[in-house]
C-alpha cells in the first residue's frame, strides 16, 4: 500500500498531522490488507498486521472510511 493513499484514508478516519516518511516506513514493516471500491480501485478500508513471522501477530488497526462503515467491511478485513 502506498503511504499517500494510506494517509488519505487515515485522514478520513483519524484527522491529524502524520509524517509521510514515517508512515511509509511503518507500512513497510507490516502486512497490509486492503478493501477497495471495485470500479475505481479507491481505498475504502485497511487492516495492518504486525508479526514476528513465527509466533506472534497482532492487528495494529482496522480503518474503514466513514462512508463505508456499518456494512461489514471491517469484519471482512478481520476474516
Short mmCIF file of C-alpha atoms in Angstrom, two decimals:
data_model
loop_
_atom_site.label_atom_id
_atom_site.label_comp_id
_atom_site.label_asym_id
_atom_site.label_seq_id
_atom_site.Cartn_x
_atom_site.Cartn_y
_atom_site.Cartn_z
CA UNK A 1 0.00 0.00 0.00
CA UNK A 2 1.29 3.43 -0.91
CA UNK A 3 1.85 5.83 2.01
CA UNK A 4 -0.02 8.70 0.31
CA UNK A 5 -3.05 6.52 -0.35
CA UNK A 6 -2.93 5.17 3.22
CA UNK A 7 -2.61 8.68 4.68
CA UNK A 8 -5.65 9.80 2.68
CA UNK A 9 -7.70 7.02 4.32
CA UNK A 10 -6.22 7.81 7.74
CA UNK A 11 -7.23 11.47 7.42
CA UNK A 12 -10.80 10.43 6.66
CA UNK A 13 -10.86 8.28 9.82
CA UNK A 14 -8.31 9.91 12.20
CA UNK A 15 -7.75 13.54 11.21
CA UNK A 16 -4.29 14.66 12.23
CA UNK A 17 -0.81 15.58 11.11
CA UNK A 18 1.16 12.47 10.12
CA UNK A 19 4.64 12.32 8.63
CA UNK A 20 4.78 10.78 5.13
CA UNK A 21 8.26 9.24 5.51
CA UNK A 22 7.48 7.70 8.90
CA UNK A 23 4.16 6.40 7.57
CA UNK A 24 5.92 4.78 4.63
CA UNK A 25 8.47 3.20 6.95
CA UNK A 26 5.73 1.86 9.27
CA UNK A 27 3.77 0.38 6.36
CA UNK A 28 6.85 -1.44 5.09
CA UNK A 29 7.11 -3.25 8.43
CA UNK A 30 3.58 -4.65 8.43
CA UNK A 31 1.37 -6.96 6.41
CA UNK A 32 -1.35 -4.77 4.93
CA UNK A 33 -4.81 -5.94 3.85
CA UNK A 34 -6.93 -3.54 1.84
CA UNK A 35 -10.52 -3.14 0.74
CA UNK A 36 -11.14 -1.17 -2.44
CA UNK A 37 -14.11 0.13 -4.34
CA UNK A 38 -14.36 -2.07 -7.43
CA UNK A 39 -14.93 0.40 -10.25
CA UNK A 40 -12.03 2.77 -9.47
CA UNK A 41 -9.78 0.86 -7.01
CA UNK A 42 -10.36 3.59 -4.39
CA UNK A 43 -9.07 2.58 -0.92
CA UNK A 44 -12.04 2.32 1.48
CA UNK A 45 -10.60 0.06 4.19
CA UNK A 46 -7.36 -1.31 5.56
CA UNK A 47 -6.06 -3.63 8.28
CA UNK A 48 -2.42 -3.86 9.37
CA UNK A 49 -0.81 -6.91 10.94
CA UNK A 50 2.39 -6.78 12.97
CA UNK A 51 4.16 -10.14 13.17
CA UNK A 52 7.45 -11.77 14.06
CA UNK A 53 6.77 -14.22 11.25
CA UNK A 54 6.50 -17.25 13.51
CA UNK A 55 4.84 -16.99 16.94
CA UNK A 56 3.43 -13.53 17.33
CA UNK A 57 0.90 -11.49 15.34
CA UNK A 58 -1.30 -8.58 16.32
CA UNK A 59 -3.70 -6.38 14.38
CA UNK A 60 -2.46 -2.84 14.91
CA UNK A 61 -5.53 -1.17 13.39
CA UNK A 62 -8.53 -1.61 11.17
CA UNK A 63 -9.63 1.51 9.31
CA UNK A 64 -12.84 1.87 7.31
CA UNK A 65 -13.82 5.07 5.51
CA UNK A 66 -16.81 6.57 7.40
CA UNK A 67 -18.89 6.45 4.19
CA UNK A 68 -18.40 2.65 4.09
CA UNK A 69 -18.86 1.82 7.77
CA UNK A 70 -21.63 -0.40 9.17
CA UNK A 71 -21.71 -2.72 6.16
CA UNK A 72 -19.40 -5.48 7.42
CA UNK A 73 -16.21 -4.28 5.73
CA UNK A 74 -14.18 -4.22 8.96
CA UNK A 75 -15.36 -7.75 9.77
CA UNK A 76 -14.32 -8.93 6.30
CA UNK A 77 -10.88 -7.40 6.74
CA UNK A 78 -10.50 -9.26 10.04
CA UNK A 79 -11.54 -12.55 8.44
#
